[in-house]
PDB file of C-alpha atoms in Angstrom:
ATOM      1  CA  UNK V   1     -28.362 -27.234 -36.337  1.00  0.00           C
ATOM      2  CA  UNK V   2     -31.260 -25.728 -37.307  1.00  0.00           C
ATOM      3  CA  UNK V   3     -31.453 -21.490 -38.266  1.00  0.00           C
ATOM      4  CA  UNK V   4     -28.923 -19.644 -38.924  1.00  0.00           C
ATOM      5  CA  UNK V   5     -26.294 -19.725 -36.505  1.00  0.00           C
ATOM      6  CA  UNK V   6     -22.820 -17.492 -36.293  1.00  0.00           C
ATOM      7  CA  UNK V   7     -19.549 -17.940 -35.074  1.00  0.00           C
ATOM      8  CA  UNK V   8     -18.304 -16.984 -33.226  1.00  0.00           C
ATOM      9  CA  UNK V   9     -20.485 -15.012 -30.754  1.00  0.00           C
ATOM     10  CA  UNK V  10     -17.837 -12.537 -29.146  1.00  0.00           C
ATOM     11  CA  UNK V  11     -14.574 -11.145 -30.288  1.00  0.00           C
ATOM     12  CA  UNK V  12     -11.764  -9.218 -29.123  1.00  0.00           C
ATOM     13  CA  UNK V  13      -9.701  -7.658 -31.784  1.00  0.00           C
ATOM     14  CA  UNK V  14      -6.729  -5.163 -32.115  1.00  0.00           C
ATOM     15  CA  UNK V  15      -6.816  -2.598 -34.928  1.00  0.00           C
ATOM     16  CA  UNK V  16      -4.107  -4.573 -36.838  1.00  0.00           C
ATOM     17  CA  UNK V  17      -5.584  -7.854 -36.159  1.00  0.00           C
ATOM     18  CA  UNK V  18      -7.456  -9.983 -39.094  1.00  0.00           C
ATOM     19  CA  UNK V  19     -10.402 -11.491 -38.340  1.00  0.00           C
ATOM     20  CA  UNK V  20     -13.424 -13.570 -39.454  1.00  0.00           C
ATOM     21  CA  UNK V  21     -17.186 -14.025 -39.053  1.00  0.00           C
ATOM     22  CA  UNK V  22     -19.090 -16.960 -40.135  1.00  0.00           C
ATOM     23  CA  UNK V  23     -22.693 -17.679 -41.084  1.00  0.00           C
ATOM     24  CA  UNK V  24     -24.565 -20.510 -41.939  1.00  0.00           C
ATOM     25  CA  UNK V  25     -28.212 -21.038 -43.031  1.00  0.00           C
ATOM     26  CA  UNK V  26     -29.655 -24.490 -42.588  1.00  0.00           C
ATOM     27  CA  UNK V  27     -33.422 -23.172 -44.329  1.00  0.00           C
ATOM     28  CA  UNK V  28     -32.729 -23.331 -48.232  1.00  0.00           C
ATOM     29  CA  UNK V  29     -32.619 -19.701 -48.541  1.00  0.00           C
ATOM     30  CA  UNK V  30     -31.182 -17.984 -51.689  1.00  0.00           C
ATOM     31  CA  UNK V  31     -30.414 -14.717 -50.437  1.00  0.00           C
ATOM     32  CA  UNK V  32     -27.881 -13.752 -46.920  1.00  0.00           C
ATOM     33  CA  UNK V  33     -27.559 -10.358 -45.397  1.00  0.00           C
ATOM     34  CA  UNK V  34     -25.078  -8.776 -43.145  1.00  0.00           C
ATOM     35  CA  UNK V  35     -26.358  -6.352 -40.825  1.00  0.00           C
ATOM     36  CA  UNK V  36     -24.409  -3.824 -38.239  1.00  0.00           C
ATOM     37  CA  UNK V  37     -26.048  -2.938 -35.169  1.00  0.00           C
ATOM     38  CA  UNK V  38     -24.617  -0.189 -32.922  1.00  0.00           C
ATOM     39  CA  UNK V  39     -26.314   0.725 -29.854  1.00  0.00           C
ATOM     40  CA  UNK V  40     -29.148   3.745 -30.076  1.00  0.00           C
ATOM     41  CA  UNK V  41     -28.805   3.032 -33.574  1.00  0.00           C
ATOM     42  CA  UNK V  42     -31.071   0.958 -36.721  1.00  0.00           C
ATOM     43  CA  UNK V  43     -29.862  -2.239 -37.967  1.00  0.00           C
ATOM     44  CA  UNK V  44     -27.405  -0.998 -41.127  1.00  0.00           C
ATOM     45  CA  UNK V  45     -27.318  -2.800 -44.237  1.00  0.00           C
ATOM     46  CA  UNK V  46     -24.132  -3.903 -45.168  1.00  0.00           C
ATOM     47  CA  UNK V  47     -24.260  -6.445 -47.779  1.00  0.00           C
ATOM     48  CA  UNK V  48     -27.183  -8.819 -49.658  1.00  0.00           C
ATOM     49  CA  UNK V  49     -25.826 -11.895 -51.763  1.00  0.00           C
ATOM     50  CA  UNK V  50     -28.774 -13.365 -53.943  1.00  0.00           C
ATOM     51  CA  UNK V  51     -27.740 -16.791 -55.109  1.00  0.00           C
ATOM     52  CA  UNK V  52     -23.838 -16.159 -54.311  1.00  0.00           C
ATOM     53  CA  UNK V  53     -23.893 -12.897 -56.247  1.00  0.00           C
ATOM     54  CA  UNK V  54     -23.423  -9.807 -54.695  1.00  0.00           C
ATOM     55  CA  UNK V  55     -26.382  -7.912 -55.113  1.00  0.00           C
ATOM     56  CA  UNK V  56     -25.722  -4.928 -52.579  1.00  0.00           C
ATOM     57  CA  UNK V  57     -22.910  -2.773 -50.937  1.00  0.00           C
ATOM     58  CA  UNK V  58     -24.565  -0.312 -49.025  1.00  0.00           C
ATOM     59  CA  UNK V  59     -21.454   1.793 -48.701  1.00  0.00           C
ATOM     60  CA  UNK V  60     -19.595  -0.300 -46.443  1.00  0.00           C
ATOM     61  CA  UNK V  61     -15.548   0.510 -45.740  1.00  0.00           C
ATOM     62  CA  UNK V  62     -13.319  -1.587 -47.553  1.00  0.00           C
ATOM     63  CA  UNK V  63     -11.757  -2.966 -44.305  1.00  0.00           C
ATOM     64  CA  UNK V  64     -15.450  -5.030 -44.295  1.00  0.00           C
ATOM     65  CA  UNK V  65     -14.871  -7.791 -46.636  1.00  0.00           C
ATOM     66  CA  UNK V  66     -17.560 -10.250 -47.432  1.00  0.00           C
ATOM     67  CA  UNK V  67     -16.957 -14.024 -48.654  1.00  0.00           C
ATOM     68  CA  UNK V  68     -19.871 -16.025 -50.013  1.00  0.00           C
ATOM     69  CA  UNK V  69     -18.735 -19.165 -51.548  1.00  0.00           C
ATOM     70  CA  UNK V  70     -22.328 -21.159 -51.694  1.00  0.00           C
ATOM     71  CA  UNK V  71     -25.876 -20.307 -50.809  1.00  0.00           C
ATOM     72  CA  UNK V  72     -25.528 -21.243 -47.146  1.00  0.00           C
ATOM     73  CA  UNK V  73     -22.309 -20.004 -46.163  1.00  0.00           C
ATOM     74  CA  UNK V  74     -21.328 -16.334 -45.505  1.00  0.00           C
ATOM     75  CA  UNK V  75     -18.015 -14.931 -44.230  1.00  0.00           C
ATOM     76  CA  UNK V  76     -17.545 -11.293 -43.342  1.00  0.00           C
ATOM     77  CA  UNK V  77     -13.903 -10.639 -43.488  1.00  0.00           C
ATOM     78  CA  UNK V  78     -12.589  -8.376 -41.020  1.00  0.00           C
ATOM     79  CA  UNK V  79      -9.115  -6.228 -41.235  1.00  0.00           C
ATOM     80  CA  UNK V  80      -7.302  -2.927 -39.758  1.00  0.00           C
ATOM     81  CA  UNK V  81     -10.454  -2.181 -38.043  1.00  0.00           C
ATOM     82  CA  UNK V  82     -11.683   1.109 -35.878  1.00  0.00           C
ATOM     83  CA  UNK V  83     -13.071   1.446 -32.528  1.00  0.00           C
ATOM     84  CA  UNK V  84     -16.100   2.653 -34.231  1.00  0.00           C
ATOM     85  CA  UNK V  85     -16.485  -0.932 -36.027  1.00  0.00           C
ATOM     86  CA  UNK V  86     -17.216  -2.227 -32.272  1.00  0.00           C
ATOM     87  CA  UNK V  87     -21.153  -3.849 -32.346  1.00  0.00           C
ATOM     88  CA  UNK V  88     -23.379  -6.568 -32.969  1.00  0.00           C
ATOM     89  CA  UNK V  89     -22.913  -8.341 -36.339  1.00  0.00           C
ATOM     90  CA  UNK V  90     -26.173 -10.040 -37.527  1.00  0.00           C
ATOM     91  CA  UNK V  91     -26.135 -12.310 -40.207  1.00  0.00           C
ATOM     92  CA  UNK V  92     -30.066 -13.148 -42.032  1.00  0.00           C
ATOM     93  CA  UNK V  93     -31.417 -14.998 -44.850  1.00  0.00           C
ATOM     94  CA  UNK V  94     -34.645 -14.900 -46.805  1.00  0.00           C
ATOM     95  CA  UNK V  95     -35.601 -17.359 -49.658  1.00  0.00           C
ATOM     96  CA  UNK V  96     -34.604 -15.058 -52.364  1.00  0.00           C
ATOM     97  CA  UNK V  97     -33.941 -11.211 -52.060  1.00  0.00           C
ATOM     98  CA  UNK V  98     -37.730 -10.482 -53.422  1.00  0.00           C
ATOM     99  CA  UNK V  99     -39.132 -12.069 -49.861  1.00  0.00           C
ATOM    100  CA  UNK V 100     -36.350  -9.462 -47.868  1.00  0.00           C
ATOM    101  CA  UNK V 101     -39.846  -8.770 -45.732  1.00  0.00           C
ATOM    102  CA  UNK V 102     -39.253 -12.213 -44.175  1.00  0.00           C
ATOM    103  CA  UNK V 103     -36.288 -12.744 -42.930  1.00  0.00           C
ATOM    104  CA  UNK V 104     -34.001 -14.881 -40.246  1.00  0.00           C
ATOM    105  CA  UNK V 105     -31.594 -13.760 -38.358  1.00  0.00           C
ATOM    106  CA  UNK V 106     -28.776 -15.459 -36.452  1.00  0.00           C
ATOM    107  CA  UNK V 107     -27.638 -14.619 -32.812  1.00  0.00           C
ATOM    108  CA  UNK V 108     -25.024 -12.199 -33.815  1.00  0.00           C
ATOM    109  CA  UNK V 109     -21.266 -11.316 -33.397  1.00  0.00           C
ATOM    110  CA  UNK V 110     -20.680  -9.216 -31.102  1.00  0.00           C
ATOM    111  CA  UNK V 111     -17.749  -7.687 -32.248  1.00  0.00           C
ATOM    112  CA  UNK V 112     -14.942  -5.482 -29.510  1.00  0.00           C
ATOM    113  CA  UNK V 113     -12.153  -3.402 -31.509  1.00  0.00           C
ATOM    114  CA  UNK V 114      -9.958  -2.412 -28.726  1.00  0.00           C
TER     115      UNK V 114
ATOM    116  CA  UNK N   1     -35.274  12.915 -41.588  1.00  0.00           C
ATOM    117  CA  UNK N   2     -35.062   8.895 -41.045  1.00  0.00           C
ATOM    118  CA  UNK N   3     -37.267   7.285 -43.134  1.00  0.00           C
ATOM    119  CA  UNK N   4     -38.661   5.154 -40.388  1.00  0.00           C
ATOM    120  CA  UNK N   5     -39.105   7.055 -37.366  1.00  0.00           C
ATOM    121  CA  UNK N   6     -40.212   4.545 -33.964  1.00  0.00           C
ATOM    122  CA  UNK N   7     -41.395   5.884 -30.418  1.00  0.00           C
ATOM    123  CA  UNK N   8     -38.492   5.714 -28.573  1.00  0.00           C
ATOM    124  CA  UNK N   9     -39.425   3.926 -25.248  1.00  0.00           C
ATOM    125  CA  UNK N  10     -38.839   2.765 -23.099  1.00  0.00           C
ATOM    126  CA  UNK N  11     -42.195   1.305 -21.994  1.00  0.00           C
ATOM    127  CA  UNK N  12     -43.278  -0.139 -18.980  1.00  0.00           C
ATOM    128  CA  UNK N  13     -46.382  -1.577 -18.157  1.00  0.00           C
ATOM    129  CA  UNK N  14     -48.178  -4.215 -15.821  1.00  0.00           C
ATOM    130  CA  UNK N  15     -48.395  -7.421 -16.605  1.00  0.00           C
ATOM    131  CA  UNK N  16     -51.743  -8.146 -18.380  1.00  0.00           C
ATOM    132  CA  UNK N  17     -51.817  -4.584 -19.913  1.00  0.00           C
ATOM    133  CA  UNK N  18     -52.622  -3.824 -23.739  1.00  0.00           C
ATOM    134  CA  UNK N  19     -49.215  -2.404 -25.525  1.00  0.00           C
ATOM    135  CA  UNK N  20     -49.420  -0.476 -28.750  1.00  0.00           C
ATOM    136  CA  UNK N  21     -46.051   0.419 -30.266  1.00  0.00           C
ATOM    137  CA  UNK N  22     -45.718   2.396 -33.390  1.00  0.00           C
ATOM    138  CA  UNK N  23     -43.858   3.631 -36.257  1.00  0.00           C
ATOM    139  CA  UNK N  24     -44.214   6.183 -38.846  1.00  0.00           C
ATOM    140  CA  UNK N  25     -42.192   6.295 -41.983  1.00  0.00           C
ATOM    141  CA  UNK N  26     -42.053   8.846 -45.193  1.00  0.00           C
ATOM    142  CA  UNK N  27     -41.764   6.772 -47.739  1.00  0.00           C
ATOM    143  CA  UNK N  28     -44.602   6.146 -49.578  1.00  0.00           C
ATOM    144  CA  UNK N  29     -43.401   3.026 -51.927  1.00  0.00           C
ATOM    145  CA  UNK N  30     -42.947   1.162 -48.488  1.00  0.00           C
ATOM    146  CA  UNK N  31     -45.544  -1.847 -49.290  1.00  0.00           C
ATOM    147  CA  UNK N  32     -44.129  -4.586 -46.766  1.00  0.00           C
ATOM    148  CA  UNK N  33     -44.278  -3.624 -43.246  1.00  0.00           C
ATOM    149  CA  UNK N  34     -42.750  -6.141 -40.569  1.00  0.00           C
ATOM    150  CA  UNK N  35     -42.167  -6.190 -36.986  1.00  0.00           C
ATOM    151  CA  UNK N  36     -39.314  -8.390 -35.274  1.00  0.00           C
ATOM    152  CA  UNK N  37     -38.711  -8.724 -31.696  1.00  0.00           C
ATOM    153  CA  UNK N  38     -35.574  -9.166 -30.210  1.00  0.00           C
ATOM    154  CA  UNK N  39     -34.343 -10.187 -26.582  1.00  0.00           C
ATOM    155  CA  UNK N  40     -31.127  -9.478 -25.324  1.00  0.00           C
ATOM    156  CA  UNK N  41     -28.032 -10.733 -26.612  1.00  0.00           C
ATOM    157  CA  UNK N  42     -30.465 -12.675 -29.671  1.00  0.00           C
ATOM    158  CA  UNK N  43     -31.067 -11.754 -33.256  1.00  0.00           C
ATOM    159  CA  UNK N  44     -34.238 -10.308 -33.809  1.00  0.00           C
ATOM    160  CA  UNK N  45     -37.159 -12.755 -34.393  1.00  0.00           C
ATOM    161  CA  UNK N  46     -40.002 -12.237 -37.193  1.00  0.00           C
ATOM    162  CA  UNK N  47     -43.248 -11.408 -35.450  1.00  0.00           C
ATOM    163  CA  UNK N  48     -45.402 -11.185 -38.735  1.00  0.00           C
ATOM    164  CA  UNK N  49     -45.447  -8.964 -41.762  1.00  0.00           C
ATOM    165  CA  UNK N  50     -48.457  -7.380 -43.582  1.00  0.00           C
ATOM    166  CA  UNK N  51     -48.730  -6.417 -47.446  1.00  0.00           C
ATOM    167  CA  UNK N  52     -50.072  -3.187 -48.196  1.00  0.00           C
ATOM    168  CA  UNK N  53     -52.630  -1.417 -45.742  1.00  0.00           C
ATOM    169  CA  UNK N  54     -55.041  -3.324 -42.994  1.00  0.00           C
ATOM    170  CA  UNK N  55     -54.942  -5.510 -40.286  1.00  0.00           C
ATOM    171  CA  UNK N  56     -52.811  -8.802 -39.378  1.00  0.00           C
ATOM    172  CA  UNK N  57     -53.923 -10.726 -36.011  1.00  0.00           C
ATOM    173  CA  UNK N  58     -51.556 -13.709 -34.613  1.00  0.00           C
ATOM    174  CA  UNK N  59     -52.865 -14.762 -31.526  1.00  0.00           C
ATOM    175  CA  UNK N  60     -52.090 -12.077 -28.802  1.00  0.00           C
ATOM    176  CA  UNK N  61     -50.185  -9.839 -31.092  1.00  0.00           C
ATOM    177  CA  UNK N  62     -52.626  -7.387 -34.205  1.00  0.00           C
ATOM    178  CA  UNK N  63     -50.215  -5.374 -36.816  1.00  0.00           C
ATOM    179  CA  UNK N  64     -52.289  -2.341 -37.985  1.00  0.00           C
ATOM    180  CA  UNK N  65     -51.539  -0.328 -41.301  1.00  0.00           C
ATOM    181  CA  UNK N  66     -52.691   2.709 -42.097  1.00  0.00           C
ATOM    182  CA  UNK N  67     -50.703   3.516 -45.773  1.00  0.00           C
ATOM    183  CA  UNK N  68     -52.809   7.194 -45.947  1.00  0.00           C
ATOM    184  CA  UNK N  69     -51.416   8.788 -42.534  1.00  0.00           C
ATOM    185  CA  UNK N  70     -47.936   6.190 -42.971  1.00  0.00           C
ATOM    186  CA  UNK N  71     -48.383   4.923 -39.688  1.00  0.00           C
ATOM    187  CA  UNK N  72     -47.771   1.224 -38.351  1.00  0.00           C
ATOM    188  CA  UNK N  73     -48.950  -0.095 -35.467  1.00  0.00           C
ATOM    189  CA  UNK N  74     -48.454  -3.482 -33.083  1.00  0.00           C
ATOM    190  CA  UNK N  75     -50.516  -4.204 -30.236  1.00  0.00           C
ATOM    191  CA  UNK N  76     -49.799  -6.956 -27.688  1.00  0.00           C
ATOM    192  CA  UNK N  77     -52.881  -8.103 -25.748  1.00  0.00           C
ATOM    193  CA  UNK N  78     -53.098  -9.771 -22.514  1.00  0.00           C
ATOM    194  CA  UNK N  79     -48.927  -8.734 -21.895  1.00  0.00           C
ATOM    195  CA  UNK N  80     -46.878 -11.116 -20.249  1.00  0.00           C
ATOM    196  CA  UNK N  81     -43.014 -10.765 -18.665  1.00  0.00           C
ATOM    197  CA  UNK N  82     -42.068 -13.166 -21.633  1.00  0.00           C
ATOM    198  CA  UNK N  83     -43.058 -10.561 -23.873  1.00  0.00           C
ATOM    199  CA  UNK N  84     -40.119  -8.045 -22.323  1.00  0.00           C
ATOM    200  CA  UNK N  85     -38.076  -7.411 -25.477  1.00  0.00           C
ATOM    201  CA  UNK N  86     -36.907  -4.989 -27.866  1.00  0.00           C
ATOM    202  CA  UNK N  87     -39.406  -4.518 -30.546  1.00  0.00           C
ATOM    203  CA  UNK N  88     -37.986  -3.328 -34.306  1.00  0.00           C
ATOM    204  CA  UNK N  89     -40.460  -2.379 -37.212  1.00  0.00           C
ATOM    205  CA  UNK N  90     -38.959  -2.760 -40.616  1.00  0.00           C
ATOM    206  CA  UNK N  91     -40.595  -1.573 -44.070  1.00  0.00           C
ATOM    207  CA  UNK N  92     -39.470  -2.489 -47.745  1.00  0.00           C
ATOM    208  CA  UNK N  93     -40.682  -1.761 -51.064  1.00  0.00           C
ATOM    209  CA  UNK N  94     -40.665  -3.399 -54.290  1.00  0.00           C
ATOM    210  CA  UNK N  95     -38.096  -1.707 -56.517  1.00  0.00           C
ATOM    211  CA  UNK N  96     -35.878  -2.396 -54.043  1.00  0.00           C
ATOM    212  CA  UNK N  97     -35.408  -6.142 -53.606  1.00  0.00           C
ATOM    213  CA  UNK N  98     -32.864  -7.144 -50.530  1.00  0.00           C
ATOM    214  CA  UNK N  99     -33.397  -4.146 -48.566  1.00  0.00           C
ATOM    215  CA  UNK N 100     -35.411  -3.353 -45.372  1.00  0.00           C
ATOM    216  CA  UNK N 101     -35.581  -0.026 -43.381  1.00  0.00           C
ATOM    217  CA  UNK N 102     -35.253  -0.510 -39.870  1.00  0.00           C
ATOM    218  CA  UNK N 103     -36.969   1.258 -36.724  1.00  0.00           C
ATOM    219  CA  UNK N 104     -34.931   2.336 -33.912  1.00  0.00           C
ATOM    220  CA  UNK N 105     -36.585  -0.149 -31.751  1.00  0.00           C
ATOM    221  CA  UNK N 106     -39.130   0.324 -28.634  1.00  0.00           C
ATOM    222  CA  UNK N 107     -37.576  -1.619 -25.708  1.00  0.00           C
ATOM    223  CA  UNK N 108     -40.971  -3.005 -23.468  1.00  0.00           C
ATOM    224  CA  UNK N 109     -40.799  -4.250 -20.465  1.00  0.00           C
ATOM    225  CA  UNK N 110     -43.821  -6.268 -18.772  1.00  0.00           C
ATOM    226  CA  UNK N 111     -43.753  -6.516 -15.090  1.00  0.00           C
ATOM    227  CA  UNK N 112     -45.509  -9.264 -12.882  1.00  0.00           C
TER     228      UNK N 112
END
């Protein structure tokens, strides 16, 4: 695997359902982002992690819920979601949260709340 | 007012034709200034970035700065069908490490 890939790449959830989204860098990088993309919309900010630390929460719900346990793994936890929540999840990386203007993206979630 | 505002689109033009999208933005400690390009159902894909003000040529594609008017540009010369995509400019500045402002995205379409 090379990138950053996701899994998985489509998901059907309830409201009451729990859910997870994976992400995994294969580049070295230091720094992960989550990103929300809704259609007619910017990418959102959601979270940074710089060296597994938790360096940003750009005002994100609480039912958003993100796990990184090492510098190439990133989990966005997922619970009692909204319609509203339905879009493409991108996961990134950049080799430390100072280079943010270069940054890789995976091929997204994209996430259904029925 | 968005901080990043990006022509809206869509564009369509024949194939061969010189593209210049654009984005203008407000604020001034912006010094990074990128542009990704995304096809559907991918992640968006670093074109190139450019520090500060000036030009930034990669083979078909030029960034252009202009930090006194705030205005970003990327032309595409010599446009081919591959080149049919979603195009994003982002912008970031210094004393804020981690985060990027994001275009609305110019969707371009190249016909043969």
């Amino acid at each position: 695997e090379t990138g950053v890939t996701q899994t998985p790449r489509h998901l059907v959830m309830g409201m009451t359902n729990k859910k997870s989204l994976k992400c995994e860098q294969h580049l070295g990088h230091n720094a992960m982002y989550w990103y929300k993309q809704s259609a007619k919309k910017p990418l959102e900010l959601m979270f940074v992690y710089s060296l597994e630390e938790r360096v940003e929460n750009n005002s994100v719900p609480s039912r958003f819920s993100p796990e990184c346990p090492n510098s190439s793994h990133l989990f966005l936890h997922l619970h009692t979601l909204q319609p509203e929540d339905s879009a493409l999840y991108l996961c990134a990386s950049s080799q430390n949260r100072d280079s943010q203007y270069e940054q890789y993206f995976g091929p997204g979630t994209r996430l259904t709340v029925t | 007012q968005k901080e990043v505002e990006q022509d809206p689109g869509p564009l369509s033009v024949p194939e061969g034709a010189i593209v210049s999208l654009n984005c203008t933005y407000s604020n001034s400690a912006f010094q990074y200034f990128m542009w990704y390009r995304q096809y559907s159902r991918k992640g968006p894909e670093l074109l190139m970035y450019t520090y500060s003000s000036g030009n930034k040529e990669d083979g078909r594609f030029t960034a252009q700065v202009d930090k006194s008017s705030k205005y970003i540009s990327l032309f595409i010369r010599d446009s081919q069908p591959s080149d049919s995509a979603t195009y994003l400019c982002a912008m970031s500045a210094f004393t804020n490490a981690g985060k990027s402002t994001f275009g609305d995205g110019t969707t371009l379409t190249v016909k043969p």
